[in-house]
Short mmCIF file of C-alpha atoms and ligand atoms in Angstrom, two decimals:
data_model
loop_
_atom_site.label_atom_id
_atom_site.label_comp_id
_atom_site.label_asym_id
_atom_site.label_seq_id
_atom_site.Cartn_x
_atom_site.Cartn_y
_atom_site.Cartn_z
CA UNK A 263 82.78 102.44 108.59
CA UNK A 264 82.68 105.71 106.79
CA UNK A 265 80.89 108.77 108.12
CA UNK A 266 81.10 110.25 104.64
CA UNK A 267 77.51 110.12 103.59
CA UNK A 268 77.48 113.46 101.85
CA UNK A 269 79.31 116.70 101.37
CA UNK A 270 82.34 117.53 99.31
CA UNK A 271 85.59 115.65 99.55
CA UNK A 272 89.11 116.48 98.45
CA UNK A 273 91.79 113.86 97.91
CA UNK A 274 95.46 114.36 98.83
CA UNK A 275 97.70 116.27 96.42
CA UNK A 276 99.29 113.92 93.92
CA UNK A 277 96.56 111.27 94.27
CA UNK A 278 96.56 109.21 91.05
CA UNK A 279 93.40 108.83 89.02
CA UNK A 280 93.09 106.31 86.26
CA UNK A 281 91.44 103.33 84.68
CA UNK A 282 92.46 99.73 84.09
CA UNK A 283 92.12 97.07 81.40
CA UNK A 284 93.73 93.71 80.63
CA UNK A 285 95.22 92.42 77.39
CA UNK A 286 92.99 89.42 76.72
CA UNK A 287 89.84 91.32 77.64
CA UNK A 288 90.27 94.12 75.09
CA UNK A 289 92.93 93.45 72.47
CA UNK A 290 91.51 90.88 70.04
CA UNK A 291 93.97 90.14 67.19
CA UNK A 292 94.74 86.87 68.91
CA UNK A 293 96.47 85.35 65.87
CA UNK A 294 98.33 88.43 64.63
CA UNK A 295 101.98 89.43 64.51
CA UNK A 296 103.23 86.17 65.94
CA UNK A 297 100.95 85.87 68.97
CA UNK A 298 100.34 82.25 69.95
CA UNK A 299 97.45 80.77 71.91
CA UNK A 300 97.07 81.48 75.58
CA UNK A 301 95.18 79.22 77.95
CA UNK A 302 92.20 81.55 77.49
CA UNK A 303 92.09 81.07 73.70
CA UNK A 304 91.94 77.32 74.25
CA UNK A 305 89.43 77.58 77.10
CA UNK A 306 87.12 79.72 74.93
CA UNK A 307 87.09 77.01 72.27
CA UNK A 308 85.98 74.33 74.73
CA UNK A 309 82.19 74.01 74.57
CA UNK A 310 80.38 75.21 77.68
CA UNK A 311 83.30 77.05 79.23
CA UNK A 312 82.40 80.63 78.26
CA UNK A 313 78.87 82.00 78.12
CA UNK A 314 77.45 82.02 74.59
CA UNK A 315 80.71 80.61 73.25
CA UNK A 316 82.25 84.09 73.28
CA UNK A 317 85.97 84.37 72.54
CA UNK A 318 88.73 86.96 72.73
CA UNK A 319 89.32 86.87 68.97
CA UNK A 320 88.06 90.41 68.37
CA UNK A 321 87.13 91.74 71.83
CA UNK A 322 87.31 95.55 71.69
CA UNK A 323 89.72 95.40 68.75
CA UNK A 324 92.03 97.49 70.88
CA UNK A 325 95.07 96.07 69.10
CA UNK A 326 94.00 98.04 66.03
CA UNK A 327 92.36 100.98 67.81
CA UNK A 328 94.93 101.66 70.49
CA UNK A 329 95.53 105.35 69.64
CA UNK A 330 91.77 106.04 69.70
CA UNK A 331 91.52 104.38 73.13
CA UNK A 332 94.47 106.32 74.50
CA UNK A 333 92.79 109.50 73.23
CA UNK A 334 89.73 108.55 75.29
CA UNK A 335 91.88 108.32 78.42
CA UNK A 336 93.33 111.72 77.63
CA UNK A 337 89.92 113.27 76.97
CA UNK A 338 88.78 112.03 80.38
CA UNK A 339 91.85 113.66 81.93
CA UNK A 340 93.10 110.46 83.57
CA UNK A 341 96.73 110.54 84.69
CA UNK A 342 97.35 106.77 84.93
CA UNK A 343 96.49 103.81 82.70
CA UNK A 344 96.88 100.27 83.96
CA UNK A 345 97.10 97.70 81.17
CA UNK A 346 98.62 94.26 80.88
CA UNK A 347 101.11 92.87 78.42
CA UNK A 348 100.24 89.55 76.77
CA UNK A 349 102.91 86.96 77.47
CA UNK A 350 101.80 84.96 74.36
CA UNK A 351 102.56 88.00 72.17
CA UNK A 352 105.98 88.58 73.67
CA UNK A 353 107.33 85.07 74.26
CA UNK A 354 104.63 83.16 72.38
CA UNK A 355 105.59 79.65 73.38
CA UNK A 356 107.17 80.75 76.63
CA UNK A 357 110.62 80.72 74.99
CA UNK A 358 111.90 82.84 72.09
CA UNK A 359 111.10 86.56 72.03
CA UNK A 360 108.73 87.93 69.37
CA UNK A 361 109.81 91.55 68.64
CA UNK A 362 106.48 92.39 66.97
CA UNK A 363 104.67 91.63 70.19
CA UNK A 364 106.93 93.97 72.11
CA UNK A 365 106.49 96.66 69.44
CA UNK A 366 102.79 96.94 70.15
CA UNK A 367 103.39 97.73 73.81
CA UNK A 368 106.23 100.05 72.96
CA UNK A 369 103.86 102.04 70.75
CA UNK A 370 101.20 101.99 73.47
CA UNK A 371 103.65 103.31 76.06
CA UNK A 372 104.83 106.07 73.72
CA UNK A 373 101.25 107.02 72.90
CA UNK A 374 100.44 107.28 76.62
CA UNK A 375 103.54 109.29 77.44
CA UNK A 376 102.84 111.58 74.51
CA UNK A 377 99.51 112.41 76.11
CA UNK A 378 100.95 112.85 79.59
CA UNK A 379 99.49 109.59 80.94
CA UNK A 380 101.59 107.36 83.19
CA UNK A 381 101.76 103.73 82.04
CA UNK A 382 101.15 101.16 84.78
CA UNK A 383 102.12 97.76 83.43
CA UNK A 384 100.80 94.42 84.70
CA UNK A 385 102.90 91.49 83.52
CA UNK A 386 100.39 88.71 84.12
CA UNK A 387 96.64 89.12 83.83
CA UNK A 388 95.95 85.40 83.36
CA UNK A 389 96.92 84.75 79.71
CA UNK A 390 99.55 82.03 80.15
CA UNK A 391 101.02 80.75 76.87
CA UNK A 392 99.26 77.48 76.07
CA UNK A 393 102.65 75.92 75.33
CA UNK A 394 103.53 76.33 79.02
CA UNK A 395 100.17 74.91 80.09
CA UNK A 396 101.06 71.81 78.13
CA UNK A 397 104.01 71.41 80.48
CA UNK A 398 101.75 71.72 83.52
CA UNK A 399 101.17 75.46 83.60
CA UNK A 400 101.46 76.92 87.08
CA UNK A 401 101.56 73.44 88.66
CA UNK A 402 105.04 73.22 87.14
CA UNK A 403 107.64 75.07 89.20
CA UNK A 404 109.55 75.88 86.03
CA UNK A 405 106.74 78.23 84.93
CA UNK A 406 107.78 80.63 87.70
CA UNK A 407 111.26 80.84 86.14
CA UNK A 408 109.81 81.27 82.64
CA UNK A 409 107.72 84.13 84.06
CA UNK A 410 110.87 85.82 85.38
CA UNK A 411 112.47 85.47 81.92
CA UNK A 412 109.44 87.09 80.34
CA UNK A 413 109.48 89.88 82.96
CA UNK A 414 113.10 90.55 82.05
CA UNK A 415 112.26 90.76 78.35
CA UNK A 416 109.47 93.25 78.96
CA UNK A 417 111.60 95.30 81.31
CA UNK A 418 114.52 95.44 78.87
CA UNK A 419 112.17 96.77 76.18
CA UNK A 420 110.03 99.17 78.21
CA UNK A 421 111.86 99.76 81.47
CA UNK A 422 113.14 103.14 80.34
CA UNK A 423 109.56 104.43 79.98
CA UNK A 424 107.27 102.55 82.40
CA UNK A 425 107.25 103.88 85.98
CA UNK A 426 105.03 101.28 87.67
CA UNK A 427 105.11 97.49 87.41
CA UNK A 428 102.71 94.90 88.73
CA UNK A 429 103.87 91.30 88.60
CA UNK A 430 100.59 89.41 88.97
CA UNK A 431 96.94 90.33 88.85
CA UNK A 432 94.83 88.46 91.40
CA UNK A 433 96.71 85.17 91.87
CA UNK A 434 93.62 83.93 93.78
CA UNK A 435 91.85 83.78 90.40
CA UNK A 436 94.72 82.30 88.43
CA UNK A 437 95.22 79.52 91.01
CA UNK A 438 92.22 78.65 93.17
CA UNK A 439 89.49 79.69 90.72
CA UNK A 440 91.34 78.31 87.68
CA UNK A 441 92.84 75.05 88.97
CA UNK A 442 90.50 74.42 91.94
CA UNK A 443 87.00 75.48 90.91
CA UNK A 444 87.67 75.23 87.18
CA UNK A 445 85.67 78.36 86.38
CA UNK A 446 88.64 80.03 84.63
CA UNK A 447 91.30 78.70 82.29
CA UNK A 448 92.76 76.09 82.33
CA UNK A 449 89.57 74.78 83.94
CA UNK A 450 91.03 72.18 86.29
CA UNK A 451 89.18 70.98 89.40
CA UNK A 452 92.08 69.59 91.40
CA UNK A 453 92.74 71.12 94.83
CA UNK A 454 96.32 69.86 94.98
CA UNK A 455 97.04 71.41 91.59
CA UNK A 456 95.44 74.67 92.77
CA UNK A 457 97.69 74.81 95.82
CA UNK A 458 100.79 74.12 93.72
CA UNK A 459 99.71 76.80 91.23
CA UNK A 460 99.23 79.28 94.05
CA UNK A 461 102.71 78.75 95.44
CA UNK A 462 104.37 78.83 92.02
CA UNK A 463 102.56 82.07 91.14
CA UNK A 464 103.87 83.62 94.35
CA UNK A 465 107.35 82.32 93.54
CA UNK A 466 107.04 83.81 90.04
CA UNK A 467 106.10 87.12 91.63
CA UNK A 468 109.18 87.07 93.83
CA UNK A 469 111.49 86.09 90.98
CA UNK A 470 110.05 88.83 88.76
CA UNK A 471 110.54 91.42 91.51
CA UNK A 472 114.21 90.36 91.67
CA UNK A 473 114.58 90.70 87.91
CA UNK A 474 113.04 94.18 87.95
CA UNK A 475 115.21 95.24 90.88
CA UNK A 476 118.28 93.97 89.04
CA UNK A 477 117.07 96.05 86.09
CA UNK A 478 117.06 99.14 88.29
CA UNK A 479 113.41 99.50 89.33
CA UNK A 480 113.12 101.28 92.68
CA UNK A 481 113.36 104.72 94.25
CA UNK A 482 113.21 107.41 91.59
CA UNK A 483 113.42 104.71 88.93
CA UNK A 484 109.96 103.29 89.28
CA UNK A 485 108.08 100.95 91.54
CA UNK A 486 106.99 97.34 91.58
CA UNK A 487 104.24 95.45 93.36
CA UNK A 488 101.50 92.85 93.11
CA UNK A 489 97.73 93.20 92.81
CA UNK A 490 95.50 91.11 95.09
CA UNK A 491 91.72 90.82 95.17
CA UNK A 492 90.90 91.22 98.83
CA UNK A 493 87.58 90.86 100.61
CA UNK A 494 86.47 91.16 104.21
CA UNK A 495 85.23 87.76 105.38
CA UNK A 496 82.67 87.48 108.17
CA UNK A 497 80.83 84.49 109.63
CA UNK A 498 77.12 84.59 108.77
CA UNK A 499 76.30 83.74 112.38
CA UNK A 500 79.09 84.91 114.68
CA UNK A 501 77.78 82.68 117.45
CA UNK A 502 78.18 79.54 115.31
CA UNK A 503 81.51 77.71 115.70
CA UNK A 504 81.06 76.14 112.28
CA UNK A 505 80.46 79.51 110.57
CA UNK A 506 83.43 81.05 112.32
CA UNK A 507 85.62 78.13 111.25
CA UNK A 508 84.70 78.38 107.56
CA UNK A 509 85.11 82.17 107.74
CA UNK A 510 88.62 81.73 109.14
CA UNK A 511 89.54 79.27 106.41
CA UNK A 512 88.02 81.41 103.64
CA UNK A 513 89.80 84.51 104.94
CA UNK A 514 92.97 82.44 104.85
CA UNK A 515 92.45 81.47 101.21
CA UNK A 516 91.10 84.79 99.95
CA UNK A 517 93.44 87.17 101.75
CA UNK A 518 96.12 85.92 104.12
CA UNK A 519 97.64 83.15 101.99
CA UNK A 520 98.78 85.86 99.58
CA UNK A 521 99.39 88.79 101.96
CA UNK A 522 101.50 86.93 104.50
CA UNK A 523 104.11 85.42 102.16
CA UNK A 524 104.54 88.69 100.24
CA UNK A 525 104.52 91.08 103.19
CA UNK A 526 105.66 88.90 106.11
CA UNK A 527 107.76 86.21 104.49
CA UNK A 528 105.80 83.19 105.68
CA UNK A 529 102.52 81.37 105.14
CA UNK A 530 100.01 81.90 107.95
CA UNK A 531 100.37 78.98 110.38
CA UNK A 532 96.70 78.05 110.31
CA UNK A 533 96.53 78.11 106.50
CA UNK A 534 99.72 76.08 106.28
CA UNK A 535 98.06 73.33 108.30
CA UNK A 536 94.73 73.71 106.43
CA UNK A 537 96.61 73.17 103.15
CA UNK A 538 99.02 70.47 104.31
CA UNK A 539 96.64 67.70 103.15
CA UNK A 540 96.67 69.39 99.73
CA UNK A 541 100.43 69.35 99.40
CA UNK A 542 101.54 72.87 100.30
CA UNK A 543 104.65 71.66 102.19
CA UNK A 544 105.59 69.50 99.18
CA UNK A 545 105.91 72.44 96.78
CA UNK A 546 107.62 74.98 99.05
CA UNK A 547 111.40 74.74 98.77
CA UNK A 548 114.10 76.30 100.93
CA UNK A 549 114.53 79.96 100.14
CA UNK A 550 111.21 80.36 98.31
CA UNK A 551 109.67 82.53 101.01
CA UNK A 552 112.69 84.84 101.07
CA UNK A 553 112.27 85.25 97.33
CA UNK A 554 108.52 85.86 97.61
CA UNK A 555 108.99 88.43 100.36
CA UNK A 556 111.40 90.69 98.46
CA UNK A 557 110.25 94.23 99.33
CA UNK A 558 107.57 95.77 97.12
CA UNK A 559 106.87 99.48 96.63
CA UNK A 560 103.11 99.34 96.21
CA UNK A 561 100.32 96.87 96.94
CA UNK A 562 97.52 96.93 94.39
CA UNK A 563 94.10 96.29 95.91
CA UNK A 564 91.19 95.10 93.78
CA UNK A 565 87.88 95.27 95.58
CA UNK A 566 84.51 94.01 94.39
CA UNK A 567 82.62 92.38 97.29
CA UNK A 568 82.64 91.12 100.84
CA UNK A 569 82.12 87.50 101.86
CA UNK A 570 79.66 86.37 104.55
CA UNK A 571 80.26 82.70 105.13
CA UNK A 572 77.98 80.00 106.44
CA UNK A 573 78.92 76.34 106.94
CA UNK A 574 76.45 74.16 105.06
CA UNK A 575 75.66 70.58 106.02
CA UNK A 576 76.99 69.26 102.72
CA UNK A 577 80.28 69.94 100.95
CA UNK A 578 80.10 71.80 97.66
CA UNK A 579 82.44 71.24 94.82
CA UNK A 580 84.40 71.95 92.85
CA UNK A 581 85.25 75.04 94.86
CA UNK A 582 87.93 77.61 95.52
CA UNK A 583 87.49 77.02 99.25
CA UNK A 584 89.93 74.16 99.57
CA UNK A 585 89.55 72.50 102.95
CA UNK A 586 86.34 74.49 103.57
CA UNK A 587 84.10 72.76 101.06
CA UNK A 588 80.95 73.35 103.10
CA UNK A 589 81.44 77.13 102.91
CA UNK A 590 78.71 79.15 101.21
CA UNK A 591 78.57 82.92 100.77
CA UNK A 592 75.19 84.14 101.98
CA UNK A 593 73.61 87.34 100.72
CA UNK A 594 73.22 90.19 103.18
CA UNK A 595 70.18 91.52 101.38
CA UNK A 596 71.92 94.49 99.77
CA UNK A 597 71.33 95.74 96.22
CA UNK A 598 73.54 93.97 93.70
CA UNK A 599 75.31 94.70 90.44
CA UNK A 600 74.68 92.61 87.30
CA UNK A 601 77.33 90.18 88.56
CA UNK A 602 75.09 89.46 91.54
CA UNK A 603 77.74 91.05 93.76
CA UNK A 604 76.30 93.07 96.65
CA UNK A 605 77.16 96.76 96.59
CA UNK A 606 79.06 97.35 99.80
CA UNK A 607 81.54 100.24 99.88
CA UNK A 608 82.06 99.69 103.62
CA UNK A 609 83.88 96.48 102.63
CA UNK A 610 86.48 98.49 100.73
CA UNK A 611 86.99 100.68 103.78
CA UNK A 612 87.32 97.56 105.93
CA UNK A 613 89.94 96.04 103.60
CA UNK A 614 92.03 99.23 103.60
CA UNK A 615 91.88 99.70 107.35
CA UNK A 616 92.79 96.05 107.89
CA UNK A 617 95.86 96.50 105.71
CA UNK A 618 96.86 99.54 107.77
CA UNK A 619 96.47 97.62 111.04
CA UNK A 620 97.81 94.20 110.10
CA UNK A 621 100.18 94.86 107.19
CA UNK A 622 101.39 98.44 107.69
CA UNK A 623 104.14 100.15 105.75
CA UNK A 624 103.28 99.45 102.11
CA UNK A 625 101.66 102.21 100.05
CA UNK A 626 98.35 101.12 98.54
CA UNK A 627 96.59 101.86 95.26
CA UNK A 628 93.13 100.65 94.27
CA UNK A 629 94.10 98.93 91.02
CA UNK A 630 90.52 97.83 90.24
CA UNK A 631 87.05 98.69 91.46
CA UNK A 632 83.91 98.97 89.41
CA UNK A 633 80.57 97.45 88.54
CA UNK A 634 78.65 95.75 85.75
CA UNK A 635 75.20 97.04 84.96
CA UNK A 636 72.87 96.70 81.99
CA UNK A 637 73.82 99.70 79.88
CA UNK A 638 72.05 100.92 76.80
CA UNK A 639 72.91 103.77 74.51
CA UNK A 640 69.75 105.90 74.83
CA UNK A 641 68.00 107.74 71.99
CA UNK A 642 70.00 110.85 72.89
CA UNK A 643 73.16 108.88 72.13
CA UNK A 644 74.23 108.79 75.79
CA UNK A 645 74.51 105.98 78.35
CA UNK A 646 72.73 107.13 81.51
CA UNK A 647 74.41 104.85 84.03
CA UNK A 648 73.48 106.51 87.29
CA UNK A 649 73.84 103.12 89.02
CA UNK A 650 77.55 102.99 88.08
CA UNK A 651 78.13 106.65 88.94
CA UNK A 652 76.62 106.11 92.36
CA UNK A 653 78.70 102.92 92.81
CA UNK A 654 81.88 104.88 92.07
CA UNK A 655 80.88 107.71 94.38
CA UNK A 656 80.17 105.31 97.25
CA UNK A 657 83.50 103.57 96.85
CA UNK A 658 85.43 106.82 96.51
CA UNK A 659 83.84 108.00 99.75
CA UNK A 660 85.08 104.78 101.36
CA UNK A 661 88.59 105.49 100.02
CA UNK A 662 88.48 109.03 101.31
CA UNK A 663 87.40 107.85 104.75
CA UNK A 664 90.21 105.30 104.79
CA UNK A 665 92.72 108.04 104.01
CA UNK A 666 91.25 110.13 106.84
CA UNK A 667 91.73 107.08 109.07
CA UNK A 668 95.43 106.98 108.23
CA UNK A 669 95.62 104.60 105.27
CA UNK A 670 98.43 105.42 102.84
CA UNK A 671 96.25 105.20 99.73
CA UNK A 672 97.91 106.77 96.71
CA UNK A 673 95.47 106.28 93.84
CA UNK A 674 92.30 104.84 92.37
CA UNK A 675 92.04 103.05 89.02
CA UNK A 676 88.51 102.32 87.86
CA UNK A 677 87.68 98.96 86.34
CA UNK A 678 87.31 99.36 83.45
CA UNK A 679 88.02 101.90 80.75
CA UNK A 680 85.98 99.88 78.25
CA UNK A 681 83.23 97.29 78.30
CA UNK A 682 85.14 94.09 77.57
CA UNK A 683 85.43 90.31 77.64
CA UNK A 684 84.40 89.41 81.18
CA UNK A 685 86.13 86.01 81.22
CA UNK A 686 83.72 83.07 81.62
CA UNK A 687 80.79 85.49 81.26
CA UNK A 688 81.93 86.65 77.85
CA UNK A 689 80.54 89.97 76.64
CA UNK A 690 77.39 89.70 78.75
CA UNK A 691 78.67 91.92 81.56
CA UNK A 692 79.59 95.55 80.92
CA UNK A 693 82.07 97.06 83.37
CA UNK A 694 83.24 99.98 81.23
CA UNK A 695 82.96 103.67 81.94
CA UNK A 696 83.02 103.77 78.14
CA UNK A 697 80.42 101.72 76.25
CA UNK A 698 81.55 99.47 73.39
CA UNK A 699 79.17 98.45 70.59
CA UNK A 700 80.64 95.08 69.66
CA UNK A 701 79.09 95.16 66.16
CA UNK A 702 80.56 98.49 65.14
CA UNK A 703 83.32 98.89 67.76
CA UNK A 704 81.97 102.35 68.42
CA UNK A 705 82.94 103.78 71.81
CA UNK A 706 80.43 105.93 73.73
CA UNK A 707 81.49 107.74 76.88
CA UNK A 708 79.00 106.87 79.64
CA UNK A 709 77.62 109.42 82.11
CA UNK A 710 79.68 107.74 84.85
CA UNK A 711 82.86 108.55 82.91
CA UNK A 712 81.86 112.20 82.56
CA UNK A 713 81.24 112.38 86.30
CA UNK A 714 84.54 110.62 86.99
CA UNK A 715 86.39 113.03 84.70
CA UNK A 716 85.03 115.92 86.76
CA UNK A 717 86.18 114.20 89.95
CA UNK A 718 89.64 113.88 88.43
CA UNK A 719 89.71 117.56 87.42
CA UNK A 720 88.64 118.64 90.91
CA UNK A 721 90.68 115.98 92.75
CA UNK A 722 87.46 115.25 94.61
CA UNK A 723 83.75 115.88 94.47
C1 FCB B 881 88.72 91.09 88.34
C2 FCB B 881 89.65 90.94 87.16
C3 FCB B 881 89.30 91.81 85.98
C4 FCB B 881 87.81 91.90 85.77
C5 FCB B 881 87.11 92.25 87.06
C6 FCB B 881 85.61 92.41 86.92
O1 FCB B 881 88.73 89.93 89.09
O2 FCB B 881 90.96 91.23 87.55
O3 FCB B 881 89.98 91.32 84.87
O4 FCB B 881 87.33 90.74 85.22
O5 FCB B 881 87.37 91.28 88.03
#
């Protein structure tokens, strides 16, 4: 991996620096201006689903504090802001358009542009309208077409001002984790449903790319892509056939089952046969893979951890590792974040170099990377989060090394601008470079954000 263990580093001219958020995690105002329930609103109300019964009802109250939050981005000198639009604000029951929902994002985009910040819009960060879930959600092929309709609505309203579009955020989470393991909304534990959801999400991606292309996105007129959460996957014991087999299957489910259809136009042969007992051939129709493989301009990479897989004697379930139910991720003994995720910047380097070798030709941007730690506002009014600063530095060194190794990496967006609703873990995990006091909604810029702002000013460190 990286030889960059110290010394100063400069990033390429034009490298983008920013931060990311997602609608449900920050907005609150879940019942305002015509927004209807998403699957996450319903999931939050189900006892035992979300830690401490936390909900998205208020979150960071960003819906009411948007200009203040955009001012924070500007004060930090960030040039790019990745946010998501809430489908249940814009087409609340999946059908008719709600102009008030669009207005909010139109104001956000104008506020960003007014401060010289480039909007980077993600269409789907997991908040499916509940009305569509009631018709099967992503197990229903029709949802992919409803997604394309919604993409068209958003593009018609904002396409003149938004340069970068992401169709889906982390379809691994919104299919395998949500319909297979049941840890995320809608909380199903049905492997066949998870496989159907996965394919229909990919189909929705392809259809939305077509809609955006038809709307003129491309070349000078903006770019479109998808964001995947990718992890290196290694066998715990490389000499064990069983460990190598689960590692192959897990790599298939975590990485290749998404990368290959989008970038190569087919499912990987081994994964296709792994998932045949779970109905993959039954949901793939003629022409789907051509649709899914429509060219993209940028691949968004989210990186949080690497996976080191051991085959256990017993199957575990419910799990995301469909067809590899004995797979367990074993710790490597590294320091961890508050999520329990091991801190391993070399894994980010490995992901980027793998993309260069195996999937060359698509520009890359880190669309999320960051860490949760226990943060406290100290008596001096500051959050001294050296652990997060050092996490960011380590991962930026890995990015820099990847660029030196030939990777076409165009930008880095920290997760997250604000502490926020961390899905099934509620407000217990703080990922922000800006601290949020959930009682007062006061924002406090953490030390890590000050350091990051200096990196942005210097285009390096
Ligand atoms: C990613 C999600 C993001 C956030 C981070 C910590 O999987 O895309 O919303 O929860 O993890």
